[in-house]
PDB file of C-alpha atoms in Angstrom:
ATOM      1  CA  MET O   1     134.986  37.709   2.544  1.00 53.00           C
ATOM      2  CA  PRO O   2     131.664  39.128   3.660  1.00 59.00           C
ATOM      3  CA  GLU O   3     130.719  39.053   7.342  1.00 61.00           C
ATOM      4  CA  SER O   4     127.088  38.536   8.345  1.00 58.00           C
ATOM      5  CA  THR O   5     125.408  39.414  11.635  1.00 56.00           C
ATOM      6  CA  GLY O   6     121.714  38.918  11.542  1.00 56.00           C
ATOM      7  CA  SER O   7     120.419  40.939   8.563  1.00 70.00           C
ATOM      8  CA  ARG O   8     123.670  42.956   8.463  1.00 85.00           C
ATOM      9  CA  ARG O   9     126.423  42.090   6.023  1.00 91.00           C
ATOM     10  CA  ILE O  10     129.641  43.920   5.326  1.00 95.00           C
ATOM     11  CA  ALA O  11     132.668  43.372   3.030  1.00 97.00           C
ATOM     12  CA  SER O  12     135.709  45.357   2.039  1.00 98.00           C
ATOM     13  CA  LEU O  13     138.059  45.189  -0.911  1.00 98.00           C
ATOM     14  CA  ARG O  14     141.339  47.106  -1.295  1.00 98.00           C
ATOM     15  CA  LEU O  15     142.707  47.433  -4.797  1.00 97.00           C
ATOM     16  CA  GLU O  16     144.907  49.536  -7.048  1.00 97.00           C
ATOM     17  CA  ALA O  17     142.580  51.884  -8.982  1.00 97.00           C
ATOM     18  CA  ASN O  18     143.276  51.082 -12.595  1.00 96.00           C
ATOM     19  CA  HIS O  19     141.194  49.876 -15.472  1.00 96.00           C
ATOM     20  CA  ALA O  20     142.628  46.305 -15.237  1.00 96.00           C
ATOM     21  CA  ALA O  21     141.171  45.976 -11.731  1.00 97.00           C
ATOM     22  CA  MET O  22     137.601  46.843 -12.603  1.00 97.00           C
ATOM     23  CA  ALA O  23     136.520  43.295 -13.579  1.00 97.00           C
ATOM     24  CA  ALA O  24     137.448  42.005 -10.083  1.00 97.00           C
ATOM     25  CA  LEU O  25     135.711  44.997  -8.484  1.00 98.00           C
ATOM     26  CA  GLY O  26     132.586  44.229 -10.501  1.00 97.00           C
ATOM     27  CA  GLU O  27     132.538  40.647  -9.282  1.00 96.00           C
ATOM     28  CA  PHE O  28     132.988  41.797  -5.748  1.00 97.00           C
ATOM     29  CA  SER O  29     130.171  44.308  -5.771  1.00 97.00           C
ATOM     30  CA  ARG O  30     127.766  42.251  -7.742  1.00 95.00           C
ATOM     31  CA  GLY O  31     128.348  39.129  -5.691  1.00 94.00           C
ATOM     32  CA  PHE O  32     127.888  41.079  -2.492  1.00 95.00           C
ATOM     33  CA  VAL O  33     124.445  42.338  -3.618  1.00 93.00           C
ATOM     34  CA  LEU O  34     123.321  38.995  -4.955  1.00 91.00           C
ATOM     35  CA  GLY O  35     124.375  37.375  -1.608  1.00 89.00           C
ATOM     36  CA  ALA O  36     122.560  40.047   0.495  1.00 83.00           C
ATOM     37  CA  GLY O  37     119.218  38.285   0.440  1.00 70.00           C
ATOM     38  CA  PRO O  38     116.250  37.208  -1.679  1.00 63.00           C
ATOM     39  CA  SER O  39     114.986  40.770  -2.066  1.00 69.00           C
ATOM     40  CA  ALA O  40     118.252  41.894  -3.647  1.00 70.00           C
ATOM     41  CA  ALA O  41     117.184  41.323  -7.198  1.00 84.00           C
ATOM     42  CA  ALA O  42     119.589  41.015 -10.116  1.00 88.00           C
ATOM     43  CA  SER O  43     118.631  44.473 -11.234  1.00 91.00           C
ATOM     44  CA  VAL O  44     119.916  46.034  -7.979  1.00 93.00           C
ATOM     45  CA  ALA O  45     123.144  44.094  -8.468  1.00 94.00           C
ATOM     46  CA  ASP O  46     123.457  45.480 -12.003  1.00 95.00           C
ATOM     47  CA  ARG O  47     122.889  48.987 -10.739  1.00 96.00           C
ATOM     48  CA  MET O  48     125.351  48.783  -7.848  1.00 97.00           C
ATOM     49  CA  GLU O  49     127.939  47.118 -10.073  1.00 97.00           C
ATOM     50  CA  LEU O  50     127.885  49.834 -12.644  1.00 97.00           C
ATOM     51  CA  ALA O  51     127.645  52.710 -10.034  1.00 98.00           C
ATOM     52  CA  VAL O  52     130.724  51.444  -8.120  1.00 98.00           C
ATOM     53  CA  HIS O  53     132.475  50.812 -11.376  1.00 98.00           C
ATOM     54  CA  GLU O  54     131.919  54.353 -12.666  1.00 97.00           C
ATOM     55  CA  LEU O  55     133.128  55.893  -9.414  1.00 97.00           C
ATOM     56  CA  ALA O  56     136.206  53.686  -9.313  1.00 98.00           C
ATOM     57  CA  VAL O  57     137.057  54.567 -12.922  1.00 97.00           C
ATOM     58  CA  ASN O  58     136.699  58.229 -12.049  1.00 96.00           C
ATOM     59  CA  VAL O  59     139.103  57.682  -9.171  1.00 97.00           C
ATOM     60  CA  ALA O  60     141.627  56.040 -11.479  1.00 97.00           C
ATOM     61  CA  ASP O  61     141.294  58.562 -14.269  1.00 95.00           C
ATOM     62  CA  HIS O  62     140.838  61.858 -12.339  1.00 94.00           C
ATOM     63  CA  ALA O  63     141.781  61.512  -8.661  1.00 96.00           C
ATOM     64  CA  TYR O  64     144.905  59.584  -9.557  1.00 97.00           C
ATOM     65  CA  ALA O  65     145.096  60.950 -13.189  1.00 95.00           C
ATOM     66  CA  GLY O  66     145.864  57.593 -14.692  1.00 91.00           C
ATOM     67  CA  ARG O  67     148.844  56.888 -12.385  1.00 93.00           C
ATOM     68  CA  SER O  68     146.994  54.286 -10.257  1.00 88.00           C
ATOM     69  CA  GLY O  69     146.729  54.392  -6.478  1.00 95.00           C
ATOM     70  CA  PRO O  70     145.028  52.689  -3.589  1.00 98.00           C
ATOM     71  CA  LEU O  71     141.282  52.460  -3.411  1.00 98.00           C
ATOM     72  CA  ALA O  72     139.152  50.926  -0.635  1.00 98.00           C
ATOM     73  CA  VAL O  73     135.605  49.782  -1.314  1.00 98.00           C
ATOM     74  CA  HIS O  74     133.392  49.085   1.710  1.00 98.00           C
ATOM     75  CA  LEU O  75     130.028  47.449   1.059  1.00 97.00           C
ATOM     76  CA  ARG O  76     127.279  47.271   3.647  1.00 96.00           C
ATOM     77  CA  TRP O  77     123.768  45.730   3.665  1.00 93.00           C
ATOM     78  CA  ASP O  78     121.507  46.556   6.631  1.00 90.00           C
ATOM     79  CA  GLY O  79     118.282  44.958   5.640  1.00 86.00           C
ATOM     80  CA  LEU O  80     116.902  48.036   3.949  1.00 89.00           C
ATOM     81  CA  ALA O  81     119.643  49.302   1.661  1.00 93.00           C
ATOM     82  CA  VAL O  82     122.986  48.391   0.127  1.00 95.00           C
ATOM     83  CA  THR O  83     125.623  51.048   0.571  1.00 97.00           C
ATOM     84  CA  ALA O  84     129.089  51.372  -0.897  1.00 98.00           C
ATOM     85  CA  GLU O  85     131.790  53.695   0.274  1.00 98.00           C
ATOM     86  CA  LEU O  86     134.838  54.321  -1.908  1.00 98.00           C
ATOM     87  CA  VAL O  87     137.919  55.941  -0.348  1.00 98.00           C
ATOM     88  CA  ASP O  88     140.913  57.127  -2.211  1.00 98.00           C
ATOM     89  CA  ALA O  89     143.889  59.384  -1.497  1.00 98.00           C
ATOM     90  CA  GLY O  90     143.902  61.137  -4.879  1.00 97.00           C
ATOM     91  CA  SER O  91     143.246  64.797  -5.713  1.00 97.00           C
ATOM     92  CA  ALA O  92     140.037  66.371  -4.630  1.00 96.00           C
ATOM     93  CA  PHE O  93     136.904  66.147  -6.757  1.00 92.00           C
ATOM     94  CA  ASP O  94     135.748  69.415  -8.279  1.00 84.00           C
ATOM     95  CA  PRO O  95     131.973  69.471  -8.550  1.00 75.00           C
ATOM     96  CA  ALA O  96     132.132  72.103 -11.196  1.00 73.00           C
ATOM     97  CA  SER O  97     133.758  69.517 -13.464  1.00 78.00           C
ATOM     98  CA  ALA O  98     130.686  67.309 -13.417  1.00 78.00           C
ATOM     99  CA  THR O  99     127.903  68.899 -15.367  1.00 81.00           C
ATOM    100  CA  ASP O 100     125.141  66.671 -16.607  1.00 84.00           C
ATOM    101  CA  PRO O 101     125.223  65.872 -20.309  1.00 87.00           C
ATOM    102  CA  ASP O 102     122.527  67.122 -22.705  1.00 84.00           C
ATOM    103  CA  LEU O 103     120.862  63.850 -23.516  1.00 84.00           C
ATOM    104  CA  ASP O 104     119.557  65.221 -26.798  1.00 82.00           C
ATOM    105  CA  HIS O 105     123.109  65.618 -28.009  1.00 83.00           C
ATOM    106  CA  PRO O 106     125.230  62.559 -27.269  1.00 83.00           C
ATOM    107  CA  ARG O 107     128.845  63.250 -26.462  1.00 82.00           C
ATOM    108  CA  VAL O 108     132.015  61.299 -25.889  1.00 80.00           C
ATOM    109  CA  ASP O 109     132.479  61.954 -22.140  1.00 82.00           C
ATOM    110  CA  GLY O 110     130.659  63.158 -19.130  1.00 82.00           C
ATOM    111  CA  TYR O 111     128.237  60.296 -18.493  1.00 93.00           C
ATOM    112  CA  GLY O 112     130.094  58.776 -15.507  1.00 94.00           C
ATOM    113  CA  LEU O 113     128.628  60.691 -12.601  1.00 95.00           C
ATOM    114  CA  PHE O 114     125.422  61.225 -14.438  1.00 95.00           C
ATOM    115  CA  LEU O 115     124.929  57.459 -14.543  1.00 96.00           C
ATOM    116  CA  VAL O 116     125.862  57.102 -10.879  1.00 97.00           C
ATOM    117  CA  ARG O 117     123.235  59.612  -9.914  1.00 95.00           C
ATOM    118  CA  ALA O 118     120.646  57.841 -12.062  1.00 96.00           C
ATOM    119  CA  LEU O 119     121.446  54.365 -10.682  1.00 97.00           C
ATOM    120  CA  VAL O 120     121.443  55.041  -6.944  1.00 97.00           C
ATOM    121  CA  ASP O 121     118.988  56.443  -4.438  1.00 97.00           C
ATOM    122  CA  ASP O 122     121.625  58.443  -2.546  1.00 97.00           C
ATOM    123  CA  LEU O 123     125.021  59.896  -3.357  1.00 96.00           C
ATOM    124  CA  VAL O 124     127.262  61.846  -1.071  1.00 96.00           C
ATOM    125  CA  TYR O 125     130.817  63.126  -1.602  1.00 96.00           C
ATOM    126  CA  ARG O 126     133.075  64.490   1.104  1.00 96.00           C
ATOM    127  CA  ARG O 127     136.702  65.387   1.310  1.00 97.00           C
ATOM    128  CA  ASP O 128     138.115  64.326   4.703  1.00 96.00           C
ATOM    129  CA  ASP O 129     141.733  63.865   5.943  1.00 94.00           C
ATOM    130  CA  ASN O 130     143.080  64.395   2.383  1.00 96.00           C
ATOM    131  CA  ARG O 131     140.960  61.545   1.118  1.00 97.00           C
ATOM    132  CA  ASN O 132     137.869  61.409  -1.153  1.00 98.00           C
ATOM    133  CA  HIS O 133     134.911  59.563   0.232  1.00 98.00           C
ATOM    134  CA  TRP O 134     132.088  58.603  -2.118  1.00 98.00           C
ATOM    135  CA  THR O 135     129.067  56.990  -0.515  1.00 98.00           C
ATOM    136  CA  ILE O 136     126.195  55.572  -2.590  1.00 98.00           C
ATOM    137  CA  SER O 137     123.215  53.548  -1.602  1.00 97.00           C
ATOM    138  CA  ILE O 138     120.345  51.726  -3.179  1.00 95.00           C
ATOM    139  CA  ASN O 139     117.219  51.072  -1.187  1.00 93.00           C
ATOM    140  CA  ILE O 140     115.891  47.592  -1.271  1.00 85.00           C
ATOM    141  CA  GLY O 141     113.675  47.039   1.760  1.00 67.00           C
ATOM    142  CA  GLU O 142     112.582  43.771   3.175  1.00 54.00           C
ATOM    143  CA  PRO O 143     109.182  42.172   2.496  1.00 46.00           C
ATOM    144  CA  ALA O 144     106.695  42.623   5.320  1.00 44.00           C
ATOM    145  CA  THR O 145     106.999  40.154   8.192  1.00 46.00           C
ATOM    146  CA  PRO O 146     104.185  37.652   8.728  1.00 43.00           C
ATOM    147  CA  ALA O 147     103.085  39.595  11.784  1.00 44.00           C
ATOM    148  CA  GLN O 148     102.781  42.821   9.780  1.00 43.00           C
ATOM    149  CA  LYS O 149     100.906  41.077   7.044  1.00 39.00           C
ATOM    150  CA  GLU O 150      98.184  39.981   9.534  1.00 38.00           C
ATOM    151  CA  ASP O 151      97.133  43.625  10.050  1.00 35.00           C
TER     152      ASP O 151
ATOM    153  CA  MET C   1     136.748  40.113 -28.087  1.00 54.00           C
ATOM    154  CA  THR C   2     135.586  38.474 -31.371  1.00 51.00           C
ATOM    155  CA  MET C   3     134.895  40.815 -34.268  1.00 57.00           C
ATOM    156  CA  PRO C   4     133.796  39.100 -37.428  1.00 56.00           C
ATOM    157  CA  ILE C   5     133.243  41.168 -40.511  1.00 59.00           C
ATOM    158  CA  VAL C   6     130.615  40.511 -43.149  1.00 56.00           C
ATOM    159  CA  ARG C   7     131.072  41.995 -46.535  1.00 52.00           C
ATOM    160  CA  ASP C   8     128.920  39.686 -48.771  1.00 53.00           C
ATOM    161  CA  ARG C   9     126.193  42.276 -49.277  1.00 52.00           C
ATOM    162  CA  THR C  10     125.271  44.818 -51.957  1.00 64.00           C
ATOM    163  CA  VAL C  11     126.513  47.616 -49.676  1.00 75.00           C
ATOM    164  CA  PRO C  12     129.733  47.061 -47.678  1.00 90.00           C
ATOM    165  CA  ILE C  13     128.675  46.623 -44.079  1.00 95.00           C
ATOM    166  CA  ALA C  14     130.878  45.636 -41.198  1.00 96.00           C
ATOM    167  CA  ILE C  15     129.442  43.847 -38.303  1.00 97.00           C
ATOM    168  CA  VAL C  16     131.572  44.282 -35.208  1.00 97.00           C
ATOM    169  CA  ALA C  17     130.805  42.075 -32.286  1.00 97.00           C
ATOM    170  CA  PRO C  18     132.576  42.747 -29.034  1.00 98.00           C
ATOM    171  CA  ALA C  19     132.067  40.173 -26.257  1.00 97.00           C
ATOM    172  CA  GLY C  20     132.119  40.179 -22.488  1.00 97.00           C
ATOM    173  CA  ARG C  21     132.913  43.499 -20.881  1.00 97.00           C
ATOM    174  CA  LEU C  22     132.833  46.671 -22.967  1.00 98.00           C
ATOM    175  CA  ASP C  23     134.433  49.052 -20.468  1.00 97.00           C
ATOM    176  CA  ALA C  24     137.348  51.391 -19.769  1.00 96.00           C
ATOM    177  CA  LEU C  25     139.856  48.572 -20.241  1.00 97.00           C
ATOM    178  CA  THR C  26     138.519  47.005 -23.450  1.00 97.00           C
ATOM    179  CA  ALA C  27     136.893  50.073 -25.146  1.00 97.00           C
ATOM    180  CA  PRO C  28     140.138  51.294 -26.796  1.00 97.00           C
ATOM    181  CA  ALA C  29     140.444  48.127 -28.874  1.00 97.00           C
ATOM    182  CA  LEU C  30     136.901  48.526 -30.148  1.00 98.00           C
ATOM    183  CA  ARG C  31     137.440  52.203 -30.798  1.00 97.00           C
ATOM    184  CA  GLU C  32     140.479  51.497 -32.944  1.00 97.00           C
ATOM    185  CA  ARG C  33     138.698  48.711 -34.737  1.00 97.00           C
ATOM    186  CA  CYS C  34     135.772  50.959 -35.710  1.00 97.00           C
ATOM    187  CA  SER C  35     138.134  53.819 -36.552  1.00 97.00           C
ATOM    188  CA  ASN C  36     140.149  51.644 -38.893  1.00 97.00           C
ATOM    189  CA  LEU C  37     137.045  50.347 -40.652  1.00 97.00           C
ATOM    190  CA  VAL C  38     135.712  53.857 -41.352  1.00 97.00           C
ATOM    191  CA  ASP C  39     139.267  54.988 -42.462  1.00 96.00           C
ATOM    192  CA  GLN C  40     139.296  52.161 -44.897  1.00 94.00           C
ATOM    193  CA  GLY C  41     135.983  53.072 -46.409  1.00 95.00           C
ATOM    194  CA  THR C  42     133.593  50.802 -44.584  1.00 95.00           C
ATOM    195  CA  ILE C  43     131.264  53.554 -43.297  1.00 96.00           C
ATOM    196  CA  ARG C  44     128.236  51.385 -42.475  1.00 96.00           C
ATOM    197  CA  LEU C  45     128.811  49.643 -39.225  1.00 98.00           C
ATOM    198  CA  VAL C  46     126.663  47.310 -37.078  1.00 98.00           C
ATOM    199  CA  ILE C  47     127.937  47.100 -33.490  1.00 98.00           C
ATOM    200  CA  ASP C  48     126.385  43.848 -32.251  1.00 98.00           C
ATOM    201  CA  LEU C  49     126.024  43.892 -28.402  1.00 98.00           C
ATOM    202  CA  GLU C  50     124.500  40.462 -28.128  1.00 98.00           C
ATOM    203  CA  ALA C  51     127.624  39.005 -26.327  1.00 98.00           C
ATOM    204  CA  VAL C  52     128.262  42.149 -24.233  1.00 98.00           C
ATOM    205  CA  ASP C  53     127.266  41.487 -20.621  1.00 96.00           C
ATOM    206  CA  PHE C  54     128.571  44.775 -19.136  1.00 97.00           C
ATOM    207  CA  MET C  55     129.037  48.213 -20.622  1.00 98.00           C
ATOM    208  CA  ASP C  56     130.140  51.453 -18.968  1.00 98.00           C
ATOM    209  CA  SER C  57     130.492  55.082 -19.955  1.00 96.00           C
ATOM    210  CA  ALA C  58     133.731  54.305 -21.832  1.00 97.00           C
ATOM    211  CA  GLY C  59     131.734  51.853 -23.964  1.00 97.00           C
ATOM    212  CA  LEU C  60     129.182  54.585 -24.623  1.00 97.00           C
ATOM    213  CA  ALA C  61     132.046  56.801 -25.716  1.00 96.00           C
ATOM    214  CA  VAL C  62     133.068  54.320 -28.335  1.00 97.00           C
ATOM    215  CA  LEU C  63     129.588  54.134 -29.816  1.00 97.00           C
ATOM    216  CA  VAL C  64     129.503  57.985 -30.066  1.00 96.00           C
ATOM    217  CA  ARG C  65     132.890  58.228 -31.648  1.00 97.00           C
ATOM    218  CA  ALA C  66     132.021  55.497 -34.215  1.00 97.00           C
ATOM    219  CA  LEU C  67     128.704  57.207 -35.027  1.00 97.00           C
ATOM    220  CA  ARG C  68     130.392  60.549 -35.521  1.00 96.00           C
ATOM    221  CA  ALA C  69     133.127  59.045 -37.677  1.00 96.00           C
ATOM    222  CA  ALA C  70     130.686  57.098 -39.814  1.00 97.00           C
ATOM    223  CA  ARG C  71     128.260  59.909 -40.307  1.00 96.00           C
ATOM    224  CA  SER C  72     130.903  62.402 -41.183  1.00 96.00           C
ATOM    225  CA  SER C  73     131.813  60.058 -44.057  1.00 95.00           C
ATOM    226  CA  GLY C  74     128.248  59.700 -45.201  1.00 95.00           C
ATOM    227  CA  GLY C  75     127.689  56.410 -43.359  1.00 96.00           C
ATOM    228  CA  ASP C  76     126.018  55.392 -40.123  1.00 97.00           C
ATOM    229  CA  VAL C  77     126.230  53.084 -37.117  1.00 98.00           C
ATOM    230  CA  LYS C  78     123.405  50.749 -36.070  1.00 98.00           C
ATOM    231  CA  LEU C  79     123.289  48.692 -32.857  1.00 98.00           C
ATOM    232  CA  SER C  80     121.876  45.235 -32.345  1.00 98.00           C
ATOM    233  CA  ALA C  81     120.766  42.885 -29.612  1.00 98.00           C
ATOM    234  CA  PRO C  82     121.483  44.731 -26.396  1.00 98.00           C
ATOM    235  CA  THR C  83     120.158  41.624 -24.629  1.00 97.00           C
ATOM    236  CA  ALA C  84     121.877  42.026 -21.230  1.00 96.00           C
ATOM    237  CA  SER C  85     119.603  43.921 -18.944  1.00 94.00           C
ATOM    238  CA  SER C  86     122.472  46.085 -17.718  1.00 94.00           C
ATOM    239  CA  VAL C  87     123.358  46.996 -21.304  1.00 97.00           C
ATOM    240  CA  ALA C  88     119.802  47.884 -22.183  1.00 97.00           C
ATOM    241  CA  ARG C  89     119.611  50.006 -19.038  1.00 96.00           C
ATOM    242  CA  ILE C  90     122.609  52.127 -19.773  1.00 97.00           C
ATOM    243  CA  LEU C  91     121.358  52.777 -23.325  1.00 97.00           C
ATOM    244  CA  GLU C  92     117.994  53.854 -21.910  1.00 96.00           C
ATOM    245  CA  LEU C  93     119.367  56.060 -19.106  1.00 96.00           C
ATOM    246  CA  THR C  94     121.512  58.028 -21.555  1.00 96.00           C
ATOM    247  CA  ARG C  95     118.808  57.974 -24.295  1.00 95.00           C
ATOM    248  CA  PHE C  96     121.185  56.290 -26.673  1.00 95.00           C
ATOM    249  CA  ASP C  97     118.299  54.040 -27.463  1.00 95.00           C
ATOM    250  CA  ARG C  98     116.790  57.066 -29.190  1.00 94.00           C
ATOM    251  CA  VAL C  99     120.009  58.219 -30.880  1.00 94.00           C
ATOM    252  CA  PHE C 100     120.885  54.918 -32.353  1.00 96.00           C
ATOM    253  CA  ASP C 101     118.786  52.617 -34.595  1.00 97.00           C
ATOM    254  CA  ILE C 102     118.713  49.419 -32.634  1.00 98.00           C
ATOM    255  CA  ALA C 103     117.680  46.141 -34.173  1.00 98.00           C
ATOM    256  CA  ALA C 104     116.918  42.818 -32.584  1.00 98.00           C
ATOM    257  CA  THR C 105     119.677  40.997 -34.398  1.00 98.00           C
ATOM    258  CA  ALA C 106     122.857  41.944 -36.311  1.00 97.00           C
ATOM    259  CA  ASP C 107     121.402  40.590 -39.551  1.00 96.00           C
ATOM    260  CA  ALA C 108     118.282  42.689 -39.015  1.00 97.00           C
ATOM    261  CA  ALA C 109     120.452  45.847 -38.469  1.00 97.00           C
ATOM    262  CA  ALA C 110     122.440  45.089 -41.603  1.00 95.00           C
ATOM    263  CA  ASP C 111     119.246  44.640 -43.582  1.00 93.00           C
ATOM    264  CA  ARG C 112     118.148  48.110 -42.596  1.00 93.00           C
ATOM    265  CA  PHE C 113     121.241  49.439 -44.251  1.00 92.00           C
ATOM    266  CA  LEU C 114     120.264  47.621 -47.433  1.00 85.00           C
ATOM    267  CA  SER C 115     116.716  48.925 -47.327  1.00 77.00           C
ATOM    268  CA  THR C 116     118.055  52.478 -46.743  1.00 65.00           C
ATOM    269  CA  HIS C 117     120.909  52.559 -49.269  1.00 55.00           C
ATOM    270  CA  ALA C 118     119.829  50.112 -51.844  1.00 47.00           C
ATOM    271  CA  PRO C 119     115.998  50.228 -52.248  1.00 43.00           C
ATOM    272  CA  GLY C 120     116.065  47.770 -55.099  1.00 41.00           C
ATOM    273  CA  ALA C 121     118.048  45.162 -53.228  1.00 39.00           C
ATOM    274  CA  ARG C 122     116.221  41.903 -52.579  1.00 38.00           C
ATOM    275  CA  ARG C 123     115.365  41.362 -48.921  1.00 35.00           C
TER     276      ARG C 123
END
């Protein structure tokens, strides 16, 4: 369940990284964003849901090579941005394996990370303590306060 | 996933209509369905996205595989009704909206096959 403190809101989900778990993960990430506040439009929820989904599928298919394994997803809303961190204990990500597709020549694979980059405002990958950490964020911002509007 | 097929046209056309999530879990079934249709000689497919509310890169892969299979047999794949905003967005981001002929409805997509392949057919 999400926890709220003022304009902060956090939630975590732990799951087995496999394709069957993705619908529940989608509900989790989408529901979190929609509950973050009136400025978190449905389009932001769409973007975060798909970005988290693509990273989680990559974890299942590549980090765990289809054998499933634990995945933790931490979501945070701080009033200005929604951030997701995905942590898994699978094999390390190889950046050389993730070249952007040539959009003039559609292909069968290679769109996952491309989509994530296109959907979010910030993407960071790090390998720490034998775990992969993917952090993505989408800026939302809050409308100006009444005091600011008077200026 | 409901997949009705319409064959009551001058040119055999299959309208395949997945529903709900078209993602890594459900994409293999649609891939097999499209592959079987092409293998059986139905090389003009409409993939109707009206009831799809979420699509990921695995869904995109199915569209590309179907397109390649159909075109290699002399046919084609048209899309229809990507009404969900998330589905429209993924098609735009990947420029699939330029690769595929996309119609507002499945019937309109099928009609485009008729106008392309049977110029004399009544509209």
